[in-house]
mmCIF file of C-alpha atoms in Angstrom:
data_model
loop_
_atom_site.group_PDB
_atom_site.id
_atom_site.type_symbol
_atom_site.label_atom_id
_atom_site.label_comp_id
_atom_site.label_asym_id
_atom_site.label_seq_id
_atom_site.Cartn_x
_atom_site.Cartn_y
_atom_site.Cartn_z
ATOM 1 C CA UNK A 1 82.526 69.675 119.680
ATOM 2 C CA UNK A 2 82.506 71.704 116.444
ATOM 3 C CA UNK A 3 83.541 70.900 113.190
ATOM 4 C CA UNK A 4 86.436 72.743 111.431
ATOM 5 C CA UNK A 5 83.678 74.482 109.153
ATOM 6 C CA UNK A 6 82.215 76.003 112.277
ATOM 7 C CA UNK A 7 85.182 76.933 113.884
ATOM 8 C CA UNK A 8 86.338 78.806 110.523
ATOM 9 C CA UNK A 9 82.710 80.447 110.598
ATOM 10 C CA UNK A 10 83.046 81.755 114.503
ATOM 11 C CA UNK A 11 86.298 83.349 113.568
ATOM 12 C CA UNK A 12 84.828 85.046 110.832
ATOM 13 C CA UNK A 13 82.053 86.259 112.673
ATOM 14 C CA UNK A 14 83.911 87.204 115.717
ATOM 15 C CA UNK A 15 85.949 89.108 113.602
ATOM 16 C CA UNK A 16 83.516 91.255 112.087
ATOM 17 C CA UNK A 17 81.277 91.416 115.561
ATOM 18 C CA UNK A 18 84.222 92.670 117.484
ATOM 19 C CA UNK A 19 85.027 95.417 114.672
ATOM 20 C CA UNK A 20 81.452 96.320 115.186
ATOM 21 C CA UNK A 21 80.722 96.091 118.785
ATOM 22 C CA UNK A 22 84.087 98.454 119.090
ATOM 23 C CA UNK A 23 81.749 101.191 117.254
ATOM 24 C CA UNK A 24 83.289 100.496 113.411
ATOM 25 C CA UNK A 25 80.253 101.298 110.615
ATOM 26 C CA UNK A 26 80.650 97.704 109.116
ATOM 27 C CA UNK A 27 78.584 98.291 105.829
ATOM 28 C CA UNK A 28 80.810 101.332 105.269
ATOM 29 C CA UNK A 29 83.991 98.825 105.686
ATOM 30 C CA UNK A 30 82.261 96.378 102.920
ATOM 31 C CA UNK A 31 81.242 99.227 101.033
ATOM 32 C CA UNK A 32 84.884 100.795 100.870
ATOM 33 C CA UNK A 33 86.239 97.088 100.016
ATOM 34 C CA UNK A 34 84.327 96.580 96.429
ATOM 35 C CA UNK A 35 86.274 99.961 95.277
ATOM 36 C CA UNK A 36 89.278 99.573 93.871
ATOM 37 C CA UNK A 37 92.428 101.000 95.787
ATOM 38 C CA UNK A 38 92.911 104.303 93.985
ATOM 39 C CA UNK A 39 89.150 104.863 94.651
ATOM 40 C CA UNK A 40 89.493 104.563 98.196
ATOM 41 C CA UNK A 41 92.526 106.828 98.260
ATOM 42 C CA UNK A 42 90.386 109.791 96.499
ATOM 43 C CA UNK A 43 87.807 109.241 98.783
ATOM 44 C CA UNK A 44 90.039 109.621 101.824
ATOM 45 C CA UNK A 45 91.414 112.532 100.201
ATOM 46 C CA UNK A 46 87.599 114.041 99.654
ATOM 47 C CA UNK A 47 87.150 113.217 103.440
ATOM 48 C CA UNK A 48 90.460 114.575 104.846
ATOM 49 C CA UNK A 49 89.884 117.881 103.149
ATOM 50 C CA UNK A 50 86.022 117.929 103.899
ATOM 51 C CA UNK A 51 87.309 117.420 107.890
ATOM 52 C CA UNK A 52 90.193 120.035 107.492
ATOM 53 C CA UNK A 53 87.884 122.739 106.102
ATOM 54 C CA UNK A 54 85.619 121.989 109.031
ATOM 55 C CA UNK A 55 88.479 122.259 111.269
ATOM 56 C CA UNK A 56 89.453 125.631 110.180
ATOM 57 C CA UNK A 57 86.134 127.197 109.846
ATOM 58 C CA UNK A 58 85.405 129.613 111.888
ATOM 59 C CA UNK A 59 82.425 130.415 114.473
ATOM 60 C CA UNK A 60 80.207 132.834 113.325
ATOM 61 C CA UNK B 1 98.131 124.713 102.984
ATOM 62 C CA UNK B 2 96.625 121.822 100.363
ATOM 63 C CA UNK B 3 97.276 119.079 101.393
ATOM 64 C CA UNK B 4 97.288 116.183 97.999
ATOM 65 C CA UNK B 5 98.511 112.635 99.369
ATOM 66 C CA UNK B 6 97.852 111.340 96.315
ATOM 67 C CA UNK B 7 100.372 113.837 94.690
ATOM 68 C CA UNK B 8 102.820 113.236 97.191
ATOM 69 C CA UNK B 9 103.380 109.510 96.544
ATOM 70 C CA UNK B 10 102.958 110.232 92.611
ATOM 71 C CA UNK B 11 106.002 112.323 93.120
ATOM 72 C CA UNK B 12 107.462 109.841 94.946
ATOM 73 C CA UNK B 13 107.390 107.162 92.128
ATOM 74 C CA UNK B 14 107.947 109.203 89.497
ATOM 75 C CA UNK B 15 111.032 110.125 90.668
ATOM 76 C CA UNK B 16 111.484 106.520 91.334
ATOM 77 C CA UNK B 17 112.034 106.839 94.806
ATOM 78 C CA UNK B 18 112.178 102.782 96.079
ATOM 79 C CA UNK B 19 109.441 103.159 98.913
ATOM 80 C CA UNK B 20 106.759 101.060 100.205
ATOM 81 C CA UNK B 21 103.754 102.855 101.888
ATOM 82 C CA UNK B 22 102.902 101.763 105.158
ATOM 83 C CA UNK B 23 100.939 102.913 108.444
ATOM 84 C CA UNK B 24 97.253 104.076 108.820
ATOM 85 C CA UNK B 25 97.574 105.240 104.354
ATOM 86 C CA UNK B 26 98.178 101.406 104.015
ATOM 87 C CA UNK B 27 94.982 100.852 105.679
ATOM 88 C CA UNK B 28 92.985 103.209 103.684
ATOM 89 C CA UNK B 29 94.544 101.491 100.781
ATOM 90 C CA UNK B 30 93.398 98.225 101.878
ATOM 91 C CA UNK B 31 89.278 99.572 102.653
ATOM 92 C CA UNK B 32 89.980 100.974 106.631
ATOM 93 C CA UNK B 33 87.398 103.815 106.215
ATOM 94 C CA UNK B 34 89.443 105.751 108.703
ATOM 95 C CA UNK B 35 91.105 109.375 107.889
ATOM 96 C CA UNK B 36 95.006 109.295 108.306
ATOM 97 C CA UNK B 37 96.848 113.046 108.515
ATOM 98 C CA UNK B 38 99.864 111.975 106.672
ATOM 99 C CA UNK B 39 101.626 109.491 104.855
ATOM 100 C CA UNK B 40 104.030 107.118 106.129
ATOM 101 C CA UNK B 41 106.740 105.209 104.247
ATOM 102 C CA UNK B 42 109.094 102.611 104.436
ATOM 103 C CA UNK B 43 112.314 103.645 101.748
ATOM 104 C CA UNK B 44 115.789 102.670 101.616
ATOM 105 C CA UNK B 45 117.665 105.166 102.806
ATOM 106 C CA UNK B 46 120.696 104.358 100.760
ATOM 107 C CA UNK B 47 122.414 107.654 99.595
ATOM 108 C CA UNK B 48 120.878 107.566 96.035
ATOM 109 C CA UNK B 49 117.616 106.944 97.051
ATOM 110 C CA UNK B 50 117.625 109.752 99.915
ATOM 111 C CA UNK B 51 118.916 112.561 97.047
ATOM 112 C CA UNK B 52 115.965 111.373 94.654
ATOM 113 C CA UNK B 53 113.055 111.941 97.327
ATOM 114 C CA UNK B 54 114.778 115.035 98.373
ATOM 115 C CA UNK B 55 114.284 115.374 94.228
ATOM 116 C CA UNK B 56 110.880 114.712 94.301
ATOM 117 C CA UNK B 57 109.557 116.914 97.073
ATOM 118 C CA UNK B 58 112.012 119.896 97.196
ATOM 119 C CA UNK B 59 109.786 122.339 95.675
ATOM 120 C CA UNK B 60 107.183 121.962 98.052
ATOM 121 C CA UNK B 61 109.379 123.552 100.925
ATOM 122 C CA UNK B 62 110.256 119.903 102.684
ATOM 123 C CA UNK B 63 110.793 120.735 106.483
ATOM 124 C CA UNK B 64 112.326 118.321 109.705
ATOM 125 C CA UNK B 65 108.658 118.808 111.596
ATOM 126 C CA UNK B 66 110.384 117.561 114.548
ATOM 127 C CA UNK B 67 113.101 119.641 114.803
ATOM 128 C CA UNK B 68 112.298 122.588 117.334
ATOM 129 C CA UNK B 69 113.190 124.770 114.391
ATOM 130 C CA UNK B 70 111.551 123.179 111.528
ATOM 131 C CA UNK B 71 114.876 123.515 109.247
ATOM 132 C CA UNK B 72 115.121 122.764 106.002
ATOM 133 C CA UNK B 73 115.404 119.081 104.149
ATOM 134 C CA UNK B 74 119.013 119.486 102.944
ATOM 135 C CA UNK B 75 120.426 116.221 102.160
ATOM 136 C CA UNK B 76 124.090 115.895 100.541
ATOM 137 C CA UNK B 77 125.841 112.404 99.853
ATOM 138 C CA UNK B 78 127.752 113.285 103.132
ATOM 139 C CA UNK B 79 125.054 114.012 105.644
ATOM 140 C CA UNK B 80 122.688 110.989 104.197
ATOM 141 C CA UNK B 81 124.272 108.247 106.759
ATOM 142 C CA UNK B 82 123.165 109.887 110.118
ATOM 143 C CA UNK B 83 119.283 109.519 109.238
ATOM 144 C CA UNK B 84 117.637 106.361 110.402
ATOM 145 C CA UNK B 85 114.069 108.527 109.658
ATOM 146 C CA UNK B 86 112.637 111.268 108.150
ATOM 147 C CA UNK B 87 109.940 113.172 109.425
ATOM 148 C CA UNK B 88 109.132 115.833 107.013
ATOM 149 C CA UNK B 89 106.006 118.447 106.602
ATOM 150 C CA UNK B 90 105.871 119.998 102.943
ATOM 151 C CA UNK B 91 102.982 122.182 101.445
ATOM 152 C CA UNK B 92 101.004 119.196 100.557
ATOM 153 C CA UNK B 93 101.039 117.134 103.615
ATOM 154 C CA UNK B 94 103.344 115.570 106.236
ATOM 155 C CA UNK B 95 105.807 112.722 104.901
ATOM 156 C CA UNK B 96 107.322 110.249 107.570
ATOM 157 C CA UNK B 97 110.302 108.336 106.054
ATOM 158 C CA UNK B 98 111.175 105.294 107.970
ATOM 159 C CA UNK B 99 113.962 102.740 107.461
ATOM 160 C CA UNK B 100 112.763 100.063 109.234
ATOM 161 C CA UNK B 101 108.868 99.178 110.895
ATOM 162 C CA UNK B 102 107.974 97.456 113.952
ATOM 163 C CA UNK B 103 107.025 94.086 113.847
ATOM 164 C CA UNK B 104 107.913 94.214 109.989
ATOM 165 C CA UNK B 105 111.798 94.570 109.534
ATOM 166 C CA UNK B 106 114.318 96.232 107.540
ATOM 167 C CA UNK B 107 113.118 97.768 104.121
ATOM 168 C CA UNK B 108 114.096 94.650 102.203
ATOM 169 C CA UNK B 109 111.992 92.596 104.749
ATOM 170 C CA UNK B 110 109.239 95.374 104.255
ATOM 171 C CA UNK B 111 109.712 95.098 100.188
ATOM 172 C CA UNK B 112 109.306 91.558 100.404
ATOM 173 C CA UNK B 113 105.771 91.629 102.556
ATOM 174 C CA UNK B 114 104.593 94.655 99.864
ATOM 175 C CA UNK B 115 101.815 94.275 97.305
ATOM 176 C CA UNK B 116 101.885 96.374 93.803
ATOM 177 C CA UNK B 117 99.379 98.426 93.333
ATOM 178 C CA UNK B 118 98.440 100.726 89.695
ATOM 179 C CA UNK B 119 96.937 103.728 90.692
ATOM 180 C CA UNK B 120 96.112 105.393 87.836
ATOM 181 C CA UNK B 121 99.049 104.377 85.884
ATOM 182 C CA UNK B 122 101.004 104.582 88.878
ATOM 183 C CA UNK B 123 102.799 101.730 90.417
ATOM 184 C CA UNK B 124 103.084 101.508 94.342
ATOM 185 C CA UNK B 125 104.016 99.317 97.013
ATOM 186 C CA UNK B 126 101.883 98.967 99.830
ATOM 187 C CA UNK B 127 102.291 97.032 103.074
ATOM 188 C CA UNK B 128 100.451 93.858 102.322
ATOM 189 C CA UNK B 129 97.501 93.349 104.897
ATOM 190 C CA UNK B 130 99.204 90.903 107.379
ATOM 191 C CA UNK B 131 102.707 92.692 107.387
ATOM 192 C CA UNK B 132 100.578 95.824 108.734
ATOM 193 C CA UNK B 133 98.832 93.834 111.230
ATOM 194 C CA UNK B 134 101.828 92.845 112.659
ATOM 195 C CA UNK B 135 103.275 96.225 112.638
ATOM 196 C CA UNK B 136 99.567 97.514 114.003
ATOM 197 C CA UNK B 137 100.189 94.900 116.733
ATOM 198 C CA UNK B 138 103.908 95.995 117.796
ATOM 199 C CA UNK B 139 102.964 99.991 117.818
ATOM 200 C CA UNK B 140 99.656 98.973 119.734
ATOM 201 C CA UNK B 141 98.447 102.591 120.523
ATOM 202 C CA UNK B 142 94.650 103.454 120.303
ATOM 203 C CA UNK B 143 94.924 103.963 117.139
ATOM 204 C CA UNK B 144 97.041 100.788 115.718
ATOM 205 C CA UNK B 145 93.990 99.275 118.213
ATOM 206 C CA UNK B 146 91.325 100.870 115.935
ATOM 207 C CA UNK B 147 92.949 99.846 112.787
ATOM 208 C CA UNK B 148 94.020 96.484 113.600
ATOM 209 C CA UNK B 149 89.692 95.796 114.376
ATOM 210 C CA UNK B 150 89.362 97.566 110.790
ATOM 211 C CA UNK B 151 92.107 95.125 108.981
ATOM 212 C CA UNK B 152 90.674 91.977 110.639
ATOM 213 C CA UNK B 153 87.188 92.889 109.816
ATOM 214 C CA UNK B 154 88.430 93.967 106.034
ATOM 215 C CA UNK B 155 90.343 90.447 105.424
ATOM 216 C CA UNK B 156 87.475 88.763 106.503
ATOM 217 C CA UNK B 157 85.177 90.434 104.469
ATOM 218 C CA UNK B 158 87.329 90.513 101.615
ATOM 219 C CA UNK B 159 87.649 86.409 101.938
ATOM 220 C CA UNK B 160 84.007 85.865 102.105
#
């Protein structure tokens, strides 16, 4: 039988497997969590308009 | 078009609009690395609140987006009552207005589950991270699947 402490641990872990065996870049998740909220808004914004450009360019 | 979310909620608060942000922005707020196309709010939609978003974003051409004509946002102190939501496309990005989220509640309910946030001297509301799991969980379409696996893994993290 496992101790609390474990079970608390497996949660955790299954957690963060399951966001990662579903295809999410996990080090880009922790790496987006030490910014501070504003910072993560401008770089959505920097990535929305980099993926909009890309969407409207054209094939040459 | 540009679109400028940030501007669009700055507006929003400025014109102290009472609003809490919510959907897939409340996850990029809260680290989901995922790209959202618009911004979703929960607002009371109390007459004087409705007239000072209408305020805040009627330069920017506000539009019904789901309306098979696309007419104009024109809100008077008479017409305010018959909207329950707003879904609205302006030059800097698609606003959706809603009174009420699923698994969440009311606005006051949704006030109440909200975080404050300064964005560069900016105060918002946001969704606090368990309020939009629960509203993740009652939508439960691919996406709210995607993000839900993103918020876990993000409150985890962040409780290491």
């Amino acid at each position: 039988m496992q101790s609390g402490q474990n079970r608390t641990d497996d949660t955790e872990k299954d957690e963060i497997l399951a966001a990662a065996e579903a295809g999410i870049d996990i080090d880009m998740l922790e790496a987006n969590l030490k910014r501070s909220p504003i910072e993560r808004i401008k770089r959505h914004q920097i990535a929305f308009n980099t993926a909009e450009k890309l969407r409207k360019a054209k094939r040459l | 078009m540009t679109n400028d979310f940030f501007d669009l909620i700055a507006r929003l608060a400025k014109n102290e609009v009472d609003f809490v942000i919510v959907g897939g922005f409340a996850g990029v707020v809260h680290g989901c690395t995922y790209v959202t196309q618009d911004i979703d709010i929960c607002c009371d939609f109390s007459v004087e609140n409705l007239l000072k978003l209408q305020k805040a974003v009627c330069d920017l051409n506000p539009v019904h987006r789901m309306a098979a004509n696309r007419n104009k946002l024109d809100l008077t102190s008479e017409n305010c009552g018959s909207y329950k939501n707003l879904y609205l496309d302006t030059d800097i990005g698609q606003l959706d207005c809603l009174g009420s989220i699923s698994g969440v509640g009311d606005y006051e309910q949704v006030k109440s589950k909200s975080i404050l946030i300064d964005a560069e001297g900016i105060n918002l509301r946001v969704l606090n991270i368990d309020a939009l799991l629960e509203s993740k969980k009652a939508m439960n379409r691919p996406r709210d699947k995607q993000a839900i696996l993103q918020l876990k893994a993000a409150k985890k993290s962040k409780g290491k």
